[in-house]
Amino acid sequence: QDMIATLASRAADALDLKSKIEHRDFRELAPVTIFEEIDRKIIVDLAAAVAAQSITPREVAELVRQRQDSLWKDKYTKLYEATQSAAELLGAIAALPTTVESIDLGLQMYQSDWFRIDQQYRWFTFAYQTAEFQKPLASLKDEVDKQYANKFLYQFGERWQHALEPTDQWKSVSLAPQSKFFDDHIAPTVKDGRTKAVVIISDGMRYEVAEELTSLIRSENRFDASLSAVLGMLPSYTQLGMAALLPQSALELDPTALPVLADGKPTNGTANRDKVLQAIKGHAIAAADVLAMPGDELRDLYKQYQIFYVYHDRIDAAGDKAATERTVFQAAEDTLRELVLLVKKWTNANATN
């Protein structure tokens, strides 16, 4: 491969290839896979066409597929990935409706379609950040950032706000509240007193990351996964959300700004959550402790309790601080890898749910 690349570079210089292809349509060049100049030309022109939305996402996907045969694909894969994500994202933003008719319709549409905009934005940005060089996509990045911020987050956010305004309660017909998580998802599994459940909670992980995680788990041999949503708590902050996931019948916000109480018990920190779970033969533990634990030790621990709550926070830890928030998409990639590892580690300790 190295020898062919060297010969191809010499041939390109001898043929003055760069000037010969300068005015050719990049679509015509797509089948030519041996010269690096072709990849450079295609990337620049394709990025411009995607930014101008003069090419469909399907056409982009087909062209990117063709470029998988390029001799230089390792060098340009990230740029092609980013361009394809940008095409999908800009197409999805253009297809957004002019109104959100109701809260429930909005929640359903986010789960089925609109989450892809957040997902493609993450994929685009991460591919751009990790590419060997970014200059060919600089203008496309400006367009993606502008449309994601202005048309999706701001303008479409306003349409969502209009759907919320007529209501005086934060509730949904289609989604159960987060405070019913234990009753709906865990209690039915463990009701016989023998079947065990492991709950892994990854703080700050968006629905679109969970969708990718579902696919990753399904791709593993002998594993299955399904994805569903609950309606988050308001105000939307960590302490209340964490308390809502515990077994409880009543949540209180202490007026003196002390931690959220579940049935009168404090829920801040792993130790306090462990006390709440002990009442139902449960145990709370940090994900880092599980990952560091030898297999036989985890198997012994698994025998001792019926329910485990495992707390993971790589995304939240990165996104919550100004100094590290730029690394949040790297943290999302790391989280996907760690959560699959966590699932396998618990499975090796004999967990099935």
GROMACS .gro file of C-alpha atoms in nm:
model
  353
    1GLN     CA    1   0.000   0.000   0.000
    2ASP     CA    2   0.281   0.242   0.089
    3MET     CA    3   0.455   0.171  -0.242
    4ILE     CA    4   0.136   0.226  -0.443
    5ALA     CA    5   0.077   0.554  -0.258
    6THR     CA    6   0.430   0.671  -0.340
    7LEU     CA    7   0.390   0.581  -0.708
    8ALA     CA    8   0.046   0.745  -0.722
    9SER     CA    9   0.188   1.069  -0.580
   10ARG     CA   10   0.469   1.070  -0.838
   11ALA     CA   11   0.222   1.000  -1.119
   12ALA     CA   12  -0.009   1.280  -1.001
   13ASP     CA   13   0.282   1.527  -1.013
   14ALA     CA   14   0.395   1.403  -1.357
   15LEU     CA   15   0.039   1.433  -1.491
   16ASP     CA   16  -0.017   1.775  -1.332
   17LEU     CA   17  -0.337   1.618  -1.201
   18LYS     CA   18  -0.435   1.907  -0.973
   19SER     CA   19  -0.484   2.152  -1.262
   20LYS     CA   20  -0.654   1.887  -1.479
   21ILE     CA   21  -0.929   1.817  -1.222
   22GLU     CA   22  -0.970   2.175  -1.098
   23HIS     CA   23  -1.287   2.240  -1.299
   24ARG     CA   24  -1.426   1.886  -1.303
   25ASP     CA   25  -1.747   1.805  -1.117
   26PHE     CA   26  -1.656   1.618  -0.799
   27ARG     CA   27  -1.936   1.365  -0.864
   28GLU     CA   28  -1.759   1.252  -1.183
   29LEU     CA   29  -1.439   1.192  -0.990
   30ALA     CA   30  -1.596   0.972  -0.720
   31PRO     CA   31  -1.504   0.636  -0.884
   32VAL     CA   32  -1.134   0.731  -0.908
   33THR     CA   33  -0.968   0.585  -0.600
   34ILE     CA   34  -0.589   0.602  -0.648
   35PHE     CA   35  -0.492   0.972  -0.628
   36GLU     CA   36  -0.491   1.178  -0.309
   37GLU     CA   37  -0.566   1.493  -0.514
   38ILE     CA   38  -0.906   1.339  -0.595
   39ASP     CA   39  -0.990   1.301  -0.225
   40ARG     CA   40  -0.882   1.658  -0.153
   41LYS     CA   41  -1.093   1.793  -0.439
   42ILE     CA   42  -1.399   1.583  -0.345
   43ILE     CA   43  -1.385   1.681   0.024
   44VAL     CA   44  -1.362   2.055  -0.048
   45ASP     CA   45  -1.636   2.055  -0.313
   46LEU     CA   46  -1.860   1.813  -0.123
   47ALA     CA   47  -1.838   2.024   0.194
   48ALA     CA   48  -1.936   2.334  -0.007
   49ALA     CA   49  -2.230   2.151  -0.168
   50VAL     CA   50  -2.351   2.026   0.173
   51ALA     CA   51  -2.325   2.376   0.323
   52ALA     CA   52  -2.528   2.514   0.031
   53GLN     CA   53  -2.767   2.216   0.053
   54SER     CA   54  -2.732   2.158  -0.321
   55ILE     CA   55  -2.682   1.783  -0.267
   56THR     CA   56  -2.916   1.541  -0.087
   57PRO     CA   57  -2.813   1.338   0.219
   58ARG     CA   58  -2.871   1.022   0.014
   59GLU     CA   59  -2.629   1.141  -0.258
   60VAL     CA   60  -2.372   1.226   0.008
   61ALA     CA   61  -2.406   0.881   0.167
   62GLU     CA   62  -2.357   0.711  -0.170
   63LEU     CA   63  -2.051   0.921  -0.252
   64VAL     CA   64  -1.898   0.855   0.092
   65ARG     CA   65  -1.961   0.483   0.039
   66GLN     CA   66  -1.771   0.498  -0.292
   67ARG     CA   67  -1.477   0.669  -0.127
   68GLN     CA   68  -1.432   0.372   0.110
   69ASP     CA   69  -1.231   0.216  -0.174
   70SER     CA   70  -0.986   0.508  -0.189
   71LEU     CA   71  -0.619   0.433  -0.134
   72TRP     CA   72  -0.614   0.735   0.099
   73LYS     CA   73  -0.930   0.657   0.298
   74ASP     CA   74  -0.757   0.634   0.638
   75LYS     CA   75  -0.642   0.993   0.605
   76TYR     CA   76  -0.983   1.126   0.497
   77THR     CA   77  -1.235   0.902   0.676
   78LYS     CA   78  -1.306   1.152   0.956
   79LEU     CA   79  -1.370   1.430   0.705
   80TYR     CA   80  -1.610   1.214   0.504
   81GLU     CA   81  -1.789   1.106   0.825
   82ALA     CA   82  -1.825   1.469   0.933
   83THR     CA   83  -1.958   1.574   0.592
   84GLN     CA   84  -2.217   1.295   0.590
   85SER     CA   85  -2.335   1.388   0.942
   86ALA     CA   86  -2.359   1.753   0.837
   87ALA     CA   87  -2.575   1.660   0.537
   88GLU     CA   88  -2.811   1.455   0.757
   89LEU     CA   89  -2.828   1.731   1.019
   90LEU     CA   90  -2.897   2.019   0.778
   91GLY     CA   91  -3.161   1.809   0.599
   92ALA     CA   92  -3.332   1.725   0.930
   93ILE     CA   93  -3.333   2.090   1.044
   94ALA     CA   94  -3.483   2.196   0.709
   95ALA     CA   95  -3.761   1.938   0.757
   96LEU     CA   96  -3.866   2.059   1.104
   97PRO     CA   97  -4.233   2.165   1.128
   98THR     CA   98  -4.333   2.528   1.175
   99THR     CA   99  -4.526   2.447   1.493
  100VAL     CA  100  -4.520   2.189   1.773
  101GLU     CA  101  -4.887   2.101   1.816
  102SER     CA  102  -4.870   1.960   2.169
  103ILE     CA  103  -4.631   1.849   2.442
  104ASP     CA  104  -4.704   1.481   2.380
  105LEU     CA  105  -4.657   1.507   2.006
  106GLY     CA  106  -4.328   1.691   2.064
  107LEU     CA  107  -4.205   1.424   2.306
  108GLN     CA  108  -4.301   1.146   2.064
  109MET     CA  109  -4.138   1.319   1.767
  110TYR     CA  110  -3.817   1.377   1.961
  111GLN     CA  111  -3.795   1.006   2.043
  112SER     CA  112  -3.862   0.896   1.685
  113ASP     CA  113  -3.695   1.167   1.471
  114TRP     CA  114  -3.574   1.492   1.623
  115PHE     CA  115  -3.311   1.335   1.851
  116ARG     CA  116  -3.114   1.263   1.532
  117ILE     CA  117  -3.035   1.635   1.503
  118ASP     CA  118  -2.856   1.630   1.840
  119GLN     CA  119  -2.690   1.301   1.747
  120GLN     CA  120  -2.567   1.415   1.406
  121TYR     CA  121  -2.438   1.739   1.560
  122ARG     CA  122  -2.234   1.537   1.810
  123TRP     CA  123  -2.106   1.302   1.539
  124PHE     CA  124  -2.017   1.593   1.308
  125THR     CA  125  -1.838   1.792   1.578
  126PHE     CA  126  -1.648   1.495   1.716
  127ALA     CA  127  -1.534   1.382   1.369
  128TYR     CA  128  -1.429   1.740   1.292
  129GLN     CA  129  -1.239   1.773   1.621
  130THR     CA  130  -1.054   1.443   1.575
  131ALA     CA  131  -0.975   1.473   1.202
  132GLU     CA  132  -0.608   1.494   1.102
  133PHE     CA  133  -0.678   1.840   0.954
  134GLN     CA  134  -0.992   2.056   0.960
  135LYS     CA  135  -0.938   2.334   0.705
  136PRO     CA  136  -1.148   2.177   0.422
  137LEU     CA  137  -1.453   2.173   0.654
  138ALA     CA  138  -1.409   2.513   0.822
  139SER     CA  139  -1.691   2.683   0.625
  140LEU     CA  140  -1.919   2.381   0.666
  141LYS     CA  141  -1.859   2.386   1.043
  142ASP     CA  142  -1.964   2.753   1.055
  143GLU     CA  143  -2.288   2.666   0.871
  144VAL     CA  144  -2.361   2.362   1.092
  145ASP     CA  145  -2.300   2.558   1.414
  146LYS     CA  146  -2.514   2.847   1.291
  147GLN     CA  147  -2.810   2.629   1.190
  148TYR     CA  148  -2.792   2.407   1.499
  149ALA     CA  149  -2.778   2.706   1.736
  150ASN     CA  150  -3.018   2.942   1.557
  151LYS     CA  151  -3.271   2.725   1.375
  152PHE     CA  152  -3.285   2.423   1.607
  153LEU     CA  153  -3.198   2.535   1.960
  154TYR     CA  154  -3.336   2.890   1.939
  155GLN     CA  155  -3.615   2.904   1.677
  156PHE     CA  156  -3.740   2.550   1.725
  157GLY     CA  157  -3.699   2.590   2.101
  158GLU     CA  158  -3.941   2.883   2.078
  159ARG     CA  159  -4.197   2.659   1.901
  160TRP     CA  160  -4.159   2.406   2.184
  161GLN     CA  161  -4.212   2.688   2.435
  162HIS     CA  162  -4.540   2.783   2.259
  163ALA     CA  163  -4.659   2.422   2.301
  164LEU     CA  164  -4.582   2.441   2.676
  165GLU     CA  165  -4.744   2.777   2.748
  166PRO     CA  166  -5.113   2.669   2.756
  167THR     CA  167  -5.039   2.404   3.022
  168ASP     CA  168  -5.015   2.455   3.397
  169GLN     CA  169  -4.868   2.113   3.478
  170TRP     CA  170  -4.550   1.934   3.367
  171LYS     CA  171  -4.696   1.597   3.272
  172SER     CA  172  -4.739   1.376   2.968
  173VAL     CA  173  -4.994   1.123   2.849
  174SER     CA  174  -4.729   0.925   2.661
  175LEU     CA  175  -4.442   0.930   2.914
  176ALA     CA  176  -4.446   0.828   3.280
  177PRO     CA  177  -4.273   1.069   3.518
  178GLN     CA  178  -3.915   0.997   3.621
  179SER     CA  179  -4.034   0.954   3.981
  180LYS     CA  180  -4.215   0.633   3.871
  181PHE     CA  181  -3.896   0.478   3.730
  182PHE     CA  182  -3.849   0.227   4.011
  183ASP     CA  183  -4.218   0.129   4.024
  184ASP     CA  184  -4.243   0.085   3.646
  185HIS     CA  185  -3.906  -0.063   3.552
  186ILE     CA  186  -3.744  -0.227   3.857
  187ALA     CA  187  -4.021  -0.342   4.092
  188PRO     CA  188  -4.184  -0.574   3.832
  189THR     CA  189  -3.846  -0.743   3.767
  190VAL     CA  190  -3.760  -0.810   4.133
  191LYS     CA  191  -4.108  -0.875   4.275
  192ASP     CA  192  -4.050  -1.253   4.315
  193GLY     CA  193  -3.775  -1.178   4.569
  194ARG     CA  194  -3.516  -1.378   4.374
  195THR     CA  195  -3.463  -1.208   4.036
  196LYS     CA  196  -3.196  -0.938   4.049
  197ALA     CA  197  -3.157  -0.605   3.869
  198VAL     CA  198  -2.861  -0.378   3.804
  199VAL     CA  199  -2.943  -0.011   3.735
  200ILE     CA  200  -2.661   0.190   3.571
  201ILE     CA  201  -2.716   0.566   3.591
  202SER     CA  202  -2.495   0.781   3.368
  203ASP     CA  203  -2.534   1.147   3.460
  204GLY     CA  204  -2.576   1.397   3.175
  205MET     CA  205  -2.619   1.130   2.904
  206ARG     CA  206  -2.863   1.253   2.639
  207TYR     CA  207  -3.132   1.040   2.478
  208GLU     CA  208  -2.938   1.037   2.149
  209VAL     CA  209  -2.631   0.887   2.322
  210ALA     CA  210  -2.858   0.624   2.479
  211GLU     CA  211  -2.989   0.540   2.132
  212GLU     CA  212  -2.634   0.474   2.012
  213LEU     CA  213  -2.563   0.272   2.327
  214THR     CA  214  -2.871   0.057   2.258
  215SER     CA  215  -2.732  -0.026   1.912
  216LEU     CA  216  -2.389  -0.108   2.054
  217ILE     CA  217  -2.532  -0.346   2.314
  218ARG     CA  218  -2.752  -0.517   2.055
  219SER     CA  219  -2.448  -0.573   1.834
  220GLU     CA  220  -2.281  -0.778   2.108
  221ASN     CA  221  -2.329  -1.153   2.090
  222ARG     CA  222  -2.612  -1.284   2.317
  223PHE     CA  223  -2.713  -0.935   2.435
  224ASP     CA  224  -3.040  -0.751   2.379
  225ALA     CA  225  -3.151  -0.398   2.462
  226SER     CA  226  -3.452  -0.171   2.422
  227LEU     CA  227  -3.484   0.205   2.457
  228SER     CA  228  -3.764   0.399   2.624
  229ALA     CA  229  -3.797   0.741   2.787
  230VAL     CA  230  -3.941   0.892   3.104
  231LEU     CA  231  -4.042   1.254   3.162
  232GLY     CA  232  -3.764   1.426   3.355
  233MET     CA  233  -3.818   1.617   3.677
  234LEU     CA  234  -3.848   1.994   3.702
  235PRO     CA  235  -3.639   2.175   3.806
  236SER     CA  236  -3.398   1.970   3.595
  237TYR     CA  237  -3.093   1.927   3.814
  238THR     CA  238  -2.890   1.631   3.932
  239GLN     CA  239  -2.998   1.601   4.297
  240LEU     CA  240  -3.370   1.586   4.214
  241GLY     CA  241  -3.325   1.355   3.917
  242MET     CA  242  -3.112   1.112   4.118
  243ALA     CA  243  -3.364   1.107   4.403
  244ALA     CA  244  -3.651   1.043   4.159
  245LEU     CA  245  -3.485   0.722   4.035
  246LEU     CA  246  -3.474   0.569   4.385
  247PRO     CA  247  -3.757   0.363   4.534
  248GLN     CA  248  -3.984   0.625   4.698
  249SER     CA  249  -4.342   0.744   4.721
  250ALA     CA  250  -4.280   1.112   4.797
  251LEU     CA  251  -4.005   1.362   4.710
  252GLU     CA  252  -3.945   1.687   4.897
  253LEU     CA  253  -3.729   1.989   4.826
  254ASP     CA  254  -3.609   2.105   5.165
  255PRO     CA  255  -3.676   2.481   5.198
  256THR     CA  256  -3.338   2.532   5.369
  257ALA     CA  257  -3.163   2.410   5.048
  258LEU     CA  258  -3.055   2.084   5.205
  259PRO     CA  259  -3.054   1.770   4.985
  260VAL     CA  260  -3.367   1.632   4.818
  261LEU     CA  261  -3.554   1.398   5.052
  262ALA     CA  262  -3.708   1.067   4.940
  263ASP     CA  263  -3.975   0.963   5.192
  264GLY     CA  264  -3.801   1.194   5.440
  265LYS     CA  265  -3.451   1.049   5.388
  266PRO     CA  266  -3.159   1.248   5.237
  267THR     CA  267  -3.046   1.129   4.894
  268ASN     CA  268  -2.727   1.326   4.827
  269GLY     CA  269  -2.418   1.115   4.760
  270THR     CA  270  -2.370   0.741   4.712
  271ALA     CA  271  -2.365   0.666   5.086
  272ASN     CA  272  -2.711   0.820   5.147
  273ARG     CA  273  -2.857   0.649   4.840
  274ASP     CA  274  -2.714   0.322   4.967
  275LYS     CA  275  -2.908   0.370   5.294
  276VAL     CA  276  -3.232   0.418   5.097
  277LEU     CA  277  -3.164   0.103   4.892
  278GLN     CA  278  -3.070  -0.112   5.193
  279ALA     CA  279  -3.438  -0.118   5.292
  280ILE     CA  280  -3.511  -0.325   4.980
  281LYS     CA  281  -3.197  -0.544   4.978
  282GLY     CA  282  -3.023  -0.294   4.753
  283HIS     CA  283  -2.675  -0.145   4.725
  284ALA     CA  284  -2.535   0.175   4.567
  285ILE     CA  285  -2.186   0.180   4.418
  286ALA     CA  286  -1.975   0.403   4.190
  287ALA     CA  287  -1.908   0.276   3.836
  288ALA     CA  288  -1.535   0.341   3.882
  289ASP     CA  289  -1.534   0.101   4.178
  290VAL     CA  290  -1.706  -0.169   3.973
  291LEU     CA  291  -1.462  -0.128   3.682
  292ALA     CA  292  -1.165  -0.151   3.922
  293MET     CA  293  -1.302  -0.457   4.104
  294PRO     CA  294  -1.160  -0.805   4.029
  295GLY     CA  295  -1.417  -1.040   3.871
  296ASP     CA  296  -1.441  -1.279   4.164
  297GLU     CA  297  -1.493  -0.990   4.407
  298LEU     CA  298  -1.780  -0.852   4.195
  299ARG     CA  299  -1.939  -1.199   4.177
  300ASP     CA  300  -1.926  -1.220   4.559
  301LEU     CA  301  -2.082  -0.873   4.586
  302TYR     CA  302  -2.356  -0.968   4.337
  303LYS     CA  303  -2.460  -1.260   4.562
  304GLN     CA  304  -2.520  -1.030   4.859
  305TYR     CA  305  -2.792  -0.796   4.722
  306GLN     CA  306  -3.096  -0.808   4.495
  307ILE     CA  307  -3.077  -0.457   4.346
  308PHE     CA  308  -2.771  -0.253   4.250
  309TYR     CA  309  -2.757   0.116   4.158
  310VAL     CA  310  -2.432   0.197   3.975
  311TYR     CA  311  -2.343   0.567   3.940
  312HIS     CA  312  -2.144   0.686   3.637
  313ASP     CA  313  -2.077   1.051   3.551
  314ARG     CA  314  -1.808   1.092   3.284
  315ILE     CA  315  -2.024   1.315   3.058
  316ASP     CA  316  -2.156   1.531   3.341
  317ALA     CA  317  -1.808   1.570   3.491
  318ALA     CA  318  -1.674   1.701   3.157
  319GLY     CA  319  -1.973   1.916   3.055
  320ASP     CA  320  -2.027   2.076   3.394
  321LYS     CA  321  -1.704   2.277   3.402
  322ALA     CA  322  -1.598   2.558   3.169
  323ALA     CA  323  -1.241   2.424   3.154
  324THR     CA  324  -1.349   2.083   3.019
  325GLU     CA  325  -1.684   2.142   2.847
  326ARG     CA  326  -1.515   2.134   2.503
  327THR     CA  327  -1.426   1.770   2.572
  328VAL     CA  328  -1.786   1.663   2.631
  329PHE     CA  329  -1.821   1.478   2.297
  330GLN     CA  330  -1.500   1.286   2.369
  331ALA     CA  331  -1.656   1.207   2.708
  332ALA     CA  332  -1.966   1.076   2.526
  333GLU     CA  333  -1.746   0.840   2.321
  334ASP     CA  334  -1.567   0.726   2.638
  335THR     CA  335  -1.902   0.676   2.811
  336LEU     CA  336  -2.033   0.449   2.535
  337ARG     CA  337  -1.720   0.235   2.564
  338GLU     CA  338  -1.730   0.228   2.946
  339LEU     CA  339  -2.101   0.144   2.969
  340VAL     CA  340  -2.065  -0.153   2.731
  341LEU     CA  341  -1.770  -0.261   2.948
  342LEU     CA  342  -1.982  -0.219   3.263
  343VAL     CA  343  -2.266  -0.427   3.114
  344LYS     CA  344  -2.019  -0.705   3.025
  345LYS     CA  345  -1.853  -0.689   3.366
  346TRP     CA  346  -2.187  -0.729   3.546
  347THR     CA  347  -2.285  -1.008   3.306
  348ASN     CA  348  -1.962  -1.189   3.391
  349ALA     CA  349  -2.065  -1.154   3.756
  350ASN     CA  350  -2.385  -1.348   3.660
  351ALA     CA  351  -2.618  -1.047   3.618
  352THR     CA  352  -2.886  -1.083   3.349
  353ASN     CA  353  -3.104  -0.770   3.394
   0.00000   0.00000   0.00000
